[in-house]
Amino acid sequence: MSSEAQVRDLLQQALSPDTLIVKDVSDGCGAKFDVVVVSRQFDGVPLVERHRMVQSGLGDTMRAIHALSIKAWTAEQWQAKRKLYE
């Protein structure tokens, strides 16, 4: 089982995001998460590779996560979509 805080800390360390939203969508059991990661490290990187970067940042914790919804955006993409999260 993983916690929002654990996922948040790992992604913060791995990607130094400008914006990071982590939500446990498994009623608190830590099996399913939605994450929004906005990082300058994603500039010029294909979407599939961004997802790999997020998964890699979670390391061994990925084994305990049943489902992970990833929104891995550049700062420019976030500006266009941020109203959906306010």
JSON list of N, CA and C in Angstrom, two decimals, residues 13-84:
[
{"chain": "A", "resi": 13, "resn": "GLN", "atom": "N", "xyz": [11.04, 14.52, -5.50]},
{"chain": "A", "resi": 13, "resn": "GLN", "atom": "CA", "xyz": [12.49, 14.28, -5.54]},
{"chain": "A", "resi": 13, "resn": "GLN", "atom": "C", "xyz": [12.97, 13.96, -6.96]},
{"chain": "A", "resi": 14, "resn": "ALA", "atom": "N", "xyz": [12.20, 13.16, -7.68]},
{"chain": "A", "resi": 14, "resn": "ALA", "atom": "CA", "xyz": [12.63, 12.70, -9.00]},
{"chain": "A", "resi": 14, "resn": "ALA", "atom": "C", "xyz": [12.51, 13.75, -10.09]},
{"chain": "A", "resi": 15, "resn": "LEU", "atom": "N", "xyz": [11.46, 14.58, -10.04]},
{"chain": "A", "resi": 15, "resn": "LEU", "atom": "CA", "xyz": [11.16, 15.45, -11.17]},
{"chain": "A", "resi": 15, "resn": "LEU", "atom": "C", "xyz": [11.18, 16.94, -10.86]},
{"chain": "A", "resi": 16, "resn": "SER", "atom": "N", "xyz": [11.30, 17.32, -9.60]},
{"chain": "A", "resi": 16, "resn": "SER", "atom": "CA", "xyz": [11.28, 18.74, -9.20]},
{"chain": "A", "resi": 16, "resn": "SER", "atom": "C", "xyz": [10.18, 19.50, -9.95]},
{"chain": "A", "resi": 17, "resn": "PRO", "atom": "N", "xyz": [8.94, 19.04, -9.84]},
{"chain": "A", "resi": 17, "resn": "PRO", "atom": "CA", "xyz": [7.87, 19.65, -10.63]},
{"chain": "A", "resi": 17, "resn": "PRO", "atom": "C", "xyz": [7.51, 21.06, -10.17]},
{"chain": "A", "resi": 18, "resn": "ASP", "atom": "N", "xyz": [7.01, 21.84, -11.13]},
{"chain": "A", "resi": 18, "resn": "ASP", "atom": "CA", "xyz": [6.47, 23.17, -10.81]},
{"chain": "A", "resi": 18, "resn": "ASP", "atom": "C", "xyz": [5.12, 23.02, -10.15]},
{"chain": "A", "resi": 19, "resn": "THR", "atom": "N", "xyz": [4.36, 22.03, -10.58]},
{"chain": "A", "resi": 19, "resn": "THR", "atom": "CA", "xyz": [3.05, 21.71, -10.02]},
{"chain": "A", "resi": 19, "resn": "THR", "atom": "C", "xyz": [2.96, 20.20, -9.87]},
{"chain": "A", "resi": 20, "resn": "LEU", "atom": "N", "xyz": [2.42, 19.76, -8.73]},
{"chain": "A", "resi": 20, "resn": "LEU", "atom": "CA", "xyz": [2.24, 18.34, -8.49]},
{"chain": "A", "resi": 20, "resn": "LEU", "atom": "C", "xyz": [0.94, 18.13, -7.73]},
{"chain": "A", "resi": 21, "resn": "ILE", "atom": "N", "xyz": [0.05, 17.37, -8.33]},
{"chain": "A", "resi": 21, "resn": "ILE", "atom": "CA", "xyz": [-1.23, 17.02, -7.70]},
{"chain": "A", "resi": 21, "resn": "ILE", "atom": "C", "xyz": [-1.28, 15.50, -7.63]},
{"chain": "A", "resi": 22, "resn": "VAL", "atom": "N", "xyz": [-1.46, 14.97, -6.43]},
{"chain": "A", "resi": 22, "resn": "VAL", "atom": "CA", "xyz": [-1.56, 13.53, -6.23]},
{"chain": "A", "resi": 22, "resn": "VAL", "atom": "C", "xyz": [-2.86, 13.26, -5.49]},
{"chain": "A", "resi": 23, "resn": "LYS", "atom": "N", "xyz": [-3.67, 12.36, -6.03]},
{"chain": "A", "resi": 23, "resn": "LYS", "atom": "CA", "xyz": [-4.94, 12.04, -5.40]},
{"chain": "A", "resi": 23, "resn": "LYS", "atom": "C", "xyz": [-5.12, 10.52, -5.36]},
{"chain": "A", "resi": 24, "resn": "ASP", "atom": "N", "xyz": [-5.36, 10.01, -4.16]},
{"chain": "A", "resi": 24, "resn": "ASP", "atom": "CA", "xyz": [-5.67, 8.59, -3.99]},
{"chain": "A", "resi": 24, "resn": "ASP", "atom": "C", "xyz": [-7.15, 8.42, -4.35]},
{"chain": "A", "resi": 25, "resn": "VAL", "atom": "N", "xyz": [-7.42, 7.66, -5.40]},
{"chain": "A", "resi": 25, "resn": "VAL", "atom": "CA", "xyz": [-8.79, 7.46, -5.86]},
{"chain": "A", "resi": 25, "resn": "VAL", "atom": "C", "xyz": [-9.27, 6.04, -5.56]},
{"chain": "A", "resi": 26, "resn": "SER", "atom": "N", "xyz": [-8.67, 5.43, -4.54]},
{"chain": "A", "resi": 26, "resn": "SER", "atom": "CA", "xyz": [-9.03, 4.06, -4.16]},
{"chain": "A", "resi": 26, "resn": "SER", "atom": "C", "xyz": [-9.62, 4.01, -2.76]},
{"chain": "A", "resi": 27, "resn": "ASP", "atom": "N", "xyz": [-10.30, 5.08, -2.38]},
{"chain": "A", "resi": 27, "resn": "ASP", "atom": "CA", "xyz": [-10.92, 5.15, -1.05]},
{"chain": "A", "resi": 27, "resn": "ASP", "atom": "C", "xyz": [-9.91, 4.94, 0.07]},
{"chain": "A", "resi": 28, "resn": "GLY", "atom": "N", "xyz": [-8.70, 5.44, -0.14]},
{"chain": "A", "resi": 28, "resn": "GLY", "atom": "CA", "xyz": [-7.70, 5.43, 0.92]},
{"chain": "A", "resi": 28, "resn": "GLY", "atom": "C", "xyz": [-6.86, 4.18, 1.03]},
{"chain": "A", "resi": 29, "resn": "CYS", "atom": "N", "xyz": [-7.06, 3.20, 0.17]},
{"chain": "A", "resi": 29, "resn": "CYS", "atom": "CA", "xyz": [-6.27, 1.96, 0.30]},
{"chain": "A", "resi": 29, "resn": "CYS", "atom": "C", "xyz": [-4.91, 2.05, -0.41]},
{"chain": "A", "resi": 30, "resn": "GLY", "atom": "N", "xyz": [-4.67, 3.11, -1.18]},
{"chain": "A", "resi": 30, "resn": "GLY", "atom": "CA", "xyz": [-3.36, 3.31, -1.79]},
{"chain": "A", "resi": 30, "resn": "GLY", "atom": "C", "xyz": [-3.08, 2.46, -3.01]},
{"chain": "A", "resi": 31, "resn": "ALA", "atom": "N", "xyz": [-4.11, 1.98, -3.67]},
{"chain": "A", "resi": 31, "resn": "ALA", "atom": "CA", "xyz": [-3.91, 1.13, -4.84]},
{"chain": "A", "resi": 31, "resn": "ALA", "atom": "C", "xyz": [-4.08, 1.88, -6.16]},
{"chain": "A", "resi": 32, "resn": "LYS", "atom": "N", "xyz": [-4.82, 3.00, -6.15]},
{"chain": "A", "resi": 32, "resn": "LYS", "atom": "CA", "xyz": [-5.08, 3.75, -7.38]},
{"chain": "A", "resi": 32, "resn": "LYS", "atom": "C", "xyz": [-4.83, 5.23, -7.13]},
{"chain": "A", "resi": 33, "resn": "PHE", "atom": "N", "xyz": [-4.08, 5.84, -8.04]},
{"chain": "A", "resi": 33, "resn": "PHE", "atom": "CA", "xyz": [-3.76, 7.26, -7.91]},
{"chain": "A", "resi": 33, "resn": "PHE", "atom": "C", "xyz": [-3.96, 7.99, -9.23]},
{"chain": "A", "resi": 34, "resn": "ASP", "atom": "N", "xyz": [-4.40, 9.23, -9.12]},
{"chain": "A", "resi": 34, "resn": "ASP", "atom": "CA", "xyz": [-4.37, 10.17, -10.24]},
{"chain": "A", "resi": 34, "resn": "ASP", "atom": "C", "xyz": [-3.26, 11.16, -9.92]},
{"chain": "A", "resi": 35, "resn": "VAL", "atom": "N", "xyz": [-2.36, 11.39, -10.88]},
{"chain": "A", "resi": 35, "resn": "VAL", "atom": "CA", "xyz": [-1.30, 12.37, -10.66]},
{"chain": "A", "resi": 35, "resn": "VAL", "atom": "C", "xyz": [-1.24, 13.34, -11.83]},
{"chain": "A", "resi": 36, "resn": "VAL", "atom": "N", "xyz": [-1.01, 14.59, -11.49]},
{"chain": "A", "resi": 36, "resn": "VAL", "atom": "CA", "xyz": [-0.73, 15.63, -12.47]},
{"chain": "A", "resi": 36, "resn": "VAL", "atom": "C", "xyz": [0.66, 16.14, -12.14]},
{"chain": "A", "resi": 37, "resn": "VAL", "atom": "N", "xyz": [1.56, 16.04, -13.09]},
{"chain": "A", "resi": 37, "resn": "VAL", "atom": "CA", "xyz": [2.94, 16.48, -12.89]},
{"chain": "A", "resi": 37, "resn": "VAL", "atom": "C", "xyz": [3.28, 17.49, -13.98]},
{"chain": "A", "resi": 38, "resn": "VAL", "atom": "N", "xyz": [3.66, 18.68, -13.57]},
{"chain": "A", "resi": 38, "resn": "VAL", "atom": "CA", "xyz": [4.07, 19.72, -14.51]},
{"chain": "A", "resi": 38, "resn": "VAL", "atom": "C", "xyz": [5.55, 20.00, -14.23]},
{"chain": "A", "resi": 39, "resn": "SER", "atom": "N", "xyz": [6.39, 19.73, -15.22]},
{"chain": "A", "resi": 39, "resn": "SER", "atom": "CA", "xyz": [7.83, 19.86, -15.00]},
{"chain": "A", "resi": 39, "resn": "SER", "atom": "C", "xyz": [8.53, 20.38, -16.25]},
{"chain": "A", "resi": 40, "resn": "ARG", "atom": "N", "xyz": [9.55, 21.17, -16.02]},
{"chain": "A", "resi": 40, "resn": "ARG", "atom": "CA", "xyz": [10.37, 21.65, -17.14]},
{"chain": "A", "resi": 40, "resn": "ARG", "atom": "C", "xyz": [11.15, 20.50, -17.77]},
{"chain": "A", "resi": 41, "resn": "GLN", "atom": "N", "xyz": [11.33, 19.43, -17.01]},
{"chain": "A", "resi": 41, "resn": "GLN", "atom": "CA", "xyz": [12.03, 18.25, -17.54]},
{"chain": "A", "resi": 41, "resn": "GLN", "atom": "C", "xyz": [11.25, 17.60, -18.69]},
{"chain": "A", "resi": 42, "resn": "PHE", "atom": "N", "xyz": [9.98, 17.94, -18.83]},
{"chain": "A", "resi": 42, "resn": "PHE", "atom": "CA", "xyz": [9.15, 17.36, -19.89]},
{"chain": "A", "resi": 42, "resn": "PHE", "atom": "C", "xyz": [9.24, 18.13, -21.21]},
{"chain": "A", "resi": 43, "resn": "ASP", "atom": "N", "xyz": [9.87, 19.29, -21.19]},
{"chain": "A", "resi": 43, "resn": "ASP", "atom": "CA", "xyz": [9.98, 20.09, -22.42]},
{"chain": "A", "resi": 43, "resn": "ASP", "atom": "C", "xyz": [10.69, 19.29, -23.51]},
{"chain": "A", "resi": 44, "resn": "GLY", "atom": "N", "xyz": [10.03, 19.15, -24.66]},
{"chain": "A", "resi": 44, "resn": "GLY", "atom": "CA", "xyz": [10.62, 18.45, -25.80]},
{"chain": "A", "resi": 44, "resn": "GLY", "atom": "C", "xyz": [10.65, 16.94, -25.67]},
{"chain": "A", "resi": 45, "resn": "VAL", "atom": "N", "xyz": [10.01, 16.40, -24.63]},
{"chain": "A", "resi": 45, "resn": "VAL", "atom": "CA", "xyz": [10.02, 14.95, -24.40]},
{"chain": "A", "resi": 45, "resn": "VAL", "atom": "C", "xyz": [8.67, 14.37, -24.83]},
{"chain": "A", "resi": 46, "resn": "PRO", "atom": "N", "xyz": [8.67, 13.29, -25.61]},
{"chain": "A", "resi": 46, "resn": "PRO", "atom": "CA", "xyz": [7.40, 12.67, -26.02]},
{"chain": "A", "resi": 46, "resn": "PRO", "atom": "C", "xyz": [6.60, 12.18, -24.82]},
{"chain": "A", "resi": 47, "resn": "LEU", "atom": "N", "xyz": [5.29, 12.15, -24.97]},
{"chain": "A", "resi": 47, "resn": "LEU", "atom": "CA", "xyz": [4.39, 11.79, -23.88]},
{"chain": "A", "resi": 47, "resn": "LEU", "atom": "C", "xyz": [4.70, 10.42, -23.27]},
{"chain": "A", "resi": 48, "resn": "VAL", "atom": "N", "xyz": [4.97, 9.44, -24.11]},
{"chain": "A", "resi": 48, "resn": "VAL", "atom": "CA", "xyz": [5.27, 8.10, -23.59]},
{"chain": "A", "resi": 48, "resn": "VAL", "atom": "C", "xyz": [6.50, 8.14, -22.69]},
{"chain": "A", "resi": 49, "resn": "GLU", "atom": "N", "xyz": [7.50, 8.89, -23.08]},
{"chain": "A", "resi": 49, "resn": "GLU", "atom": "CA", "xyz": [8.71, 9.00, -22.27]},
{"chain": "A", "resi": 49, "resn": "GLU", "atom": "C", "xyz": [8.44, 9.76, -20.97]},
{"chain": "A", "resi": 50, "resn": "ARG", "atom": "N", "xyz": [7.56, 10.73, -21.00]},
{"chain": "A", "resi": 50, "resn": "ARG", "atom": "CA", "xyz": [7.18, 11.45, -19.76]},
{"chain": "A", "resi": 50, "resn": "ARG", "atom": "C", "xyz": [6.56, 10.48, -18.77]},
{"chain": "A", "resi": 51, "resn": "HIS", "atom": "N", "xyz": [5.67, 9.62, -19.27]},
{"chain": "A", "resi": 51, "resn": "HIS", "atom": "CA", "xyz": [5.03, 8.63, -18.41]},
{"chain": "A", "resi": 51, "resn": "HIS", "atom": "C", "xyz": [6.08, 7.69, -17.81]},
{"chain": "A", "resi": 52, "resn": "ARG", "atom": "N", "xyz": [7.05, 7.30, -18.62]},
{"chain": "A", "resi": 52, "resn": "ARG", "atom": "CA", "xyz": [8.13, 6.45, -18.11]},
{"chain": "A", "resi": 52, "resn": "ARG", "atom": "C", "xyz": [8.92, 7.17, -17.02]},
{"chain": "A", "resi": 53, "resn": "MET", "atom": "N", "xyz": [9.14, 8.45, -17.20]},
{"chain": "A", "resi": 53, "resn": "MET", "atom": "CA", "xyz": [9.86, 9.24, -16.20]},
{"chain": "A", "resi": 53, "resn": "MET", "atom": "C", "xyz": [9.11, 9.25, -14.87]},
{"chain": "A", "resi": 54, "resn": "VAL", "atom": "N", "xyz": [7.79, 9.41, -14.94]},
{"chain": "A", "resi": 54, "resn": "VAL", "atom": "CA", "xyz": [6.97, 9.41, -13.73]},
{"chain": "A", "resi": 54, "resn": "VAL", "atom": "C", "xyz": [7.03, 8.04, -13.07]},
{"chain": "A", "resi": 55, "resn": "GLN", "atom": "N", "xyz": [6.83, 6.99, -13.85]},
{"chain": "A", "resi": 55, "resn": "GLN", "atom": "CA", "xyz": [6.86, 5.63, -13.30]},
{"chain": "A", "resi": 55, "resn": "GLN", "atom": "C", "xyz": [8.23, 5.32, -12.70]},
{"chain": "A", "resi": 56, "resn": "SER", "atom": "N", "xyz": [9.28, 5.72, -13.38]},
{"chain": "A", "resi": 56, "resn": "SER", "atom": "CA", "xyz": [10.63, 5.51, -12.88]},
{"chain": "A", "resi": 56, "resn": "SER", "atom": "C", "xyz": [10.86, 6.27, -11.57]},
{"chain": "A", "resi": 57, "resn": "GLY", "atom": "N", "xyz": [10.31, 7.46, -11.48]},
{"chain": "A", "resi": 57, "resn": "GLY", "atom": "CA", "xyz": [10.44, 8.26, -10.26]},
{"chain": "A", "resi": 57, "resn": "GLY", "atom": "C", "xyz": [9.80, 7.61, -9.06]},
{"chain": "A", "resi": 58, "resn": "LEU", "atom": "N", "xyz": [8.81, 6.78, -9.29]},
{"chain": "A", "resi": 58, "resn": "LEU", "atom": "CA", "xyz": [8.15, 6.08, -8.20]},
{"chain": "A", "resi": 58, "resn": "LEU", "atom": "C", "xyz": [8.90, 4.83, -7.76]},
{"chain": "A", "resi": 59, "resn": "GLY", "atom": "N", "xyz": [9.84, 4.38, -8.57]},
{"chain": "A", "resi": 59, "resn": "GLY", "atom": "CA", "xyz": [10.69, 3.25, -8.20]},
{"chain": "A", "resi": 59, "resn": "GLY", "atom": "C", "xyz": [9.91, 2.02, -7.79]},
{"chain": "A", "resi": 60, "resn": "ASP", "atom": "N", "xyz": [10.34, 1.39, -6.70]},
{"chain": "A", "resi": 60, "resn": "ASP", "atom": "CA", "xyz": [9.72, 0.15, -6.22]},
{"chain": "A", "resi": 60, "resn": "ASP", "atom": "C", "xyz": [8.28, 0.35, -5.77]},
{"chain": "A", "resi": 61, "resn": "THR", "atom": "N", "xyz": [7.89, 1.58, -5.49]},
{"chain": "A", "resi": 61, "resn": "THR", "atom": "CA", "xyz": [6.52, 1.87, -5.06]},
{"chain": "A", "resi": 61, "resn": "THR", "atom": "C", "xyz": [5.52, 1.50, -6.16]},
{"chain": "A", "resi": 62, "resn": "MET", "atom": "N", "xyz": [5.96, 1.53, -7.42]},
{"chain": "A", "resi": 62, "resn": "MET", "atom": "CA", "xyz": [5.07, 1.17, -8.53]},
{"chain": "A", "resi": 62, "resn": "MET", "atom": "C", "xyz": [4.51, -0.24, -8.37]},
{"chain": "A", "resi": 63, "resn": "ARG", "atom": "N", "xyz": [5.25, -1.13, -7.74]},
{"chain": "A", "resi": 63, "resn": "ARG", "atom": "CA", "xyz": [4.78, -2.51, -7.56]},
{"chain": "A", "resi": 63, "resn": "ARG", "atom": "C", "xyz": [3.54, -2.59, -6.69]},
{"chain": "A", "resi": 64, "resn": "ALA", "atom": "N", "xyz": [3.37, -1.63, -5.79]},
{"chain": "A", "resi": 64, "resn": "ALA", "atom": "CA", "xyz": [2.23, -1.64, -4.86]},
{"chain": "A", "resi": 64, "resn": "ALA", "atom": "C", "xyz": [1.03, -0.89, -5.41]},
{"chain": "A", "resi": 65, "resn": "ILE", "atom": "N", "xyz": [1.21, -0.20, -6.53]},
{"chain": "A", "resi": 65, "resn": "ILE", "atom": "CA", "xyz": [0.14, 0.60, -7.12]},
{"chain": "A", "resi": 65, "resn": "ILE", "atom": "C", "xyz": [-0.55, -0.23, -8.20]},
{"chain": "A", "resi": 66, "resn": "HIS", "atom": "N", "xyz": [-1.86, -0.38, -8.06]},
{"chain": "A", "resi": 66, "resn": "HIS", "atom": "CA", "xyz": [-2.64, -1.17, -9.02]},
{"chain": "A", "resi": 66, "resn": "HIS", "atom": "C", "xyz": [-2.94, -0.37, -10.28]},
{"chain": "A", "resi": 67, "resn": "ALA", "atom": "N", "xyz": [-3.26, 0.92, -10.13]},
{"chain": "A", "resi": 67, "resn": "ALA", "atom": "CA", "xyz": [-3.61, 1.76, -11.27]},
{"chain": "A", "resi": 67, "resn": "ALA", "atom": "C", "xyz": [-3.07, 3.17, -11.05]},
{"chain": "A", "resi": 68, "resn": "LEU", "atom": "N", "xyz": [-2.52, 3.74, -12.11]},
{"chain": "A", "resi": 68, "resn": "LEU", "atom": "CA", "xyz": [-1.94, 5.08, -12.03]},
{"chain": "A", "resi": 68, "resn": "LEU", "atom": "C", "xyz": [-2.35, 5.87, -13.26]},
{"chain": "A", "resi": 69, "resn": "SER", "atom": "N", "xyz": [-3.12, 6.92, -13.06]},
{"chain": "A", "resi": 69, "resn": "SER", "atom": "CA", "xyz": [-3.50, 7.83, -14.14]},
{"chain": "A", "resi": 69, "resn": "SER", "atom": "C", "xyz": [-2.51, 8.99, -14.11]},
{"chain": "A", "resi": 70, "resn": "ILE", "atom": "N", "xyz": [-1.80, 9.19, -15.22]},
{"chain": "A", "resi": 70, "resn": "ILE", "atom": "CA", "xyz": [-0.74, 10.19, -15.27]},
{"chain": "A", "resi": 70, "resn": "ILE", "atom": "C", "xyz": [-1.09, 11.28, -16.26]},
{"chain": "A", "resi": 71, "resn": "LYS", "atom": "N", "xyz": [-1.01, 12.51, -15.80]},
{"chain": "A", "resi": 71, "resn": "LYS", "atom": "CA", "xyz": [-1.04, 13.69, -16.66]},
{"chain": "A", "resi": 71, "resn": "LYS", "atom": "C", "xyz": [0.33, 14.33, -16.49]},
{"chain": "A", "resi": 72, "resn": "ALA", "atom": "N", "xyz": [1.18, 14.18, -17.48]},
{"chain": "A", "resi": 72, "resn": "ALA", "atom": "CA", "xyz": [2.55, 14.68, -17.43]},
{"chain": "A", "resi": 72, "resn": "ALA", "atom": "C", "xyz": [2.68, 15.80, -18.45]},
{"chain": "A", "resi": 73, "resn": "TRP", "atom": "N", "xyz": [2.64, 17.03, -17.96]},
{"chain": "A", "resi": 73, "resn": "TRP", "atom": "CA", "xyz": [2.55, 18.19, -18.84]},
{"chain": "A", "resi": 73, "resn": "TRP", "atom": "C", "xyz": [3.72, 19.15, -18.70]},
{"chain": "A", "resi": 74, "resn": "THR", "atom": "N", "xyz": [3.95, 19.88, -19.79]},
{"chain": "A", "resi": 74, "resn": "THR", "atom": "CA", "xyz": [4.89, 21.00, -19.75]},
{"chain": "A", "resi": 74, "resn": "THR", "atom": "C", "xyz": [4.17, 22.19, -19.12]},
{"chain": "A", "resi": 75, "resn": "ALA", "atom": "N", "xyz": [4.92, 23.22, -18.78]},
{"chain": "A", "resi": 75, "resn": "ALA", "atom": "CA", "xyz": [4.32, 24.42, -18.20]},
{"chain": "A", "resi": 75, "resn": "ALA", "atom": "C", "xyz": [3.32, 25.05, -19.17]},
{"chain": "A", "resi": 76, "resn": "GLU", "atom": "N", "xyz": [3.63, 25.02, -20.44]},
{"chain": "A", "resi": 76, "resn": "GLU", "atom": "CA", "xyz": [2.74, 25.58, -21.46]},
{"chain": "A", "resi": 76, "resn": "GLU", "atom": "C", "xyz": [1.42, 24.80, -21.52]},
{"chain": "A", "resi": 77, "resn": "GLN", "atom": "N", "xyz": [1.49, 23.50, -21.48]},
{"chain": "A", "resi": 77, "resn": "GLN", "atom": "CA", "xyz": [0.28, 22.67, -21.48]},
{"chain": "A", "resi": 77, "resn": "GLN", "atom": "C", "xyz": [-0.54, 22.91, -20.22]},
{"chain": "A", "resi": 78, "resn": "TRP", "atom": "N", "xyz": [0.13, 23.06, -19.09]},
{"chain": "A", "resi": 78, "resn": "TRP", "atom": "CA", "xyz": [-0.56, 23.29, -17.82]},
{"chain": "A", "resi": 78, "resn": "TRP", "atom": "C", "xyz": [-1.34, 24.61, -17.86]},
{"chain": "A", "resi": 79, "resn": "GLN", "atom": "N", "xyz": [-0.77, 25.63, -18.45]},
{"chain": "A", "resi": 79, "resn": "GLN", "atom": "CA", "xyz": [-1.46, 26.92, -18.55]},
{"chain": "A", "resi": 79, "resn": "GLN", "atom": "C", "xyz": [-2.79, 26.77, -19.28]},
{"chain": "A", "resi": 80, "resn": "ALA", "atom": "N", "xyz": [-2.82, 25.91, -20.28]},
{"chain": "A", "resi": 80, "resn": "ALA", "atom": "CA", "xyz": [-4.04, 25.70, -21.05]},
{"chain": "A", "resi": 80, "resn": "ALA", "atom": "C", "xyz": [-5.06, 24.83, -20.32]},
{"chain": "A", "resi": 81, "resn": "LYS", "atom": "N", "xyz": [-4.61, 23.99, -19.37]},
{"chain": "A", "resi": 81, "resn": "LYS", "atom": "CA", "xyz": [-5.49, 23.02, -18.73]},
{"chain": "A", "resi": 81, "resn": "LYS", "atom": "C", "xyz": [-5.74, 23.25, -17.25]},
{"chain": "A", "resi": 82, "resn": "ARG", "atom": "N", "xyz": [-5.05, 24.18, -16.65]},
{"chain": "A", "resi": 82, "resn": "ARG", "atom": "CA", "xyz": [-5.10, 24.33, -15.19]},
{"chain": "A", "resi": 82, "resn": "ARG", "atom": "C", "xyz": [-6.48, 24.67, -14.65]},
{"chain": "A", "resi": 83, "resn": "LYS", "atom": "N", "xyz": [-7.32, 25.32, -15.45]},
{"chain": "A", "resi": 83, "resn": "LYS", "atom": "CA", "xyz": [-8.66, 25.68, -14.97]},
{"chain": "A", "resi": 83, "resn": "LYS", "atom": "C", "xyz": [-9.50, 24.44, -14.65]},
{"chain": "A", "resi": 84, "resn": "LEU", "atom": "N", "xyz": [-9.17, 23.32, -15.26]},
{"chain": "A", "resi": 84, "resn": "LEU", "atom": "CA", "xyz": [-9.87, 22.07, -14.97]},
{"chain": "A", "resi": 84, "resn": "LEU", "atom": "C", "xyz": [-9.59, 21.58, -13.55]}
]
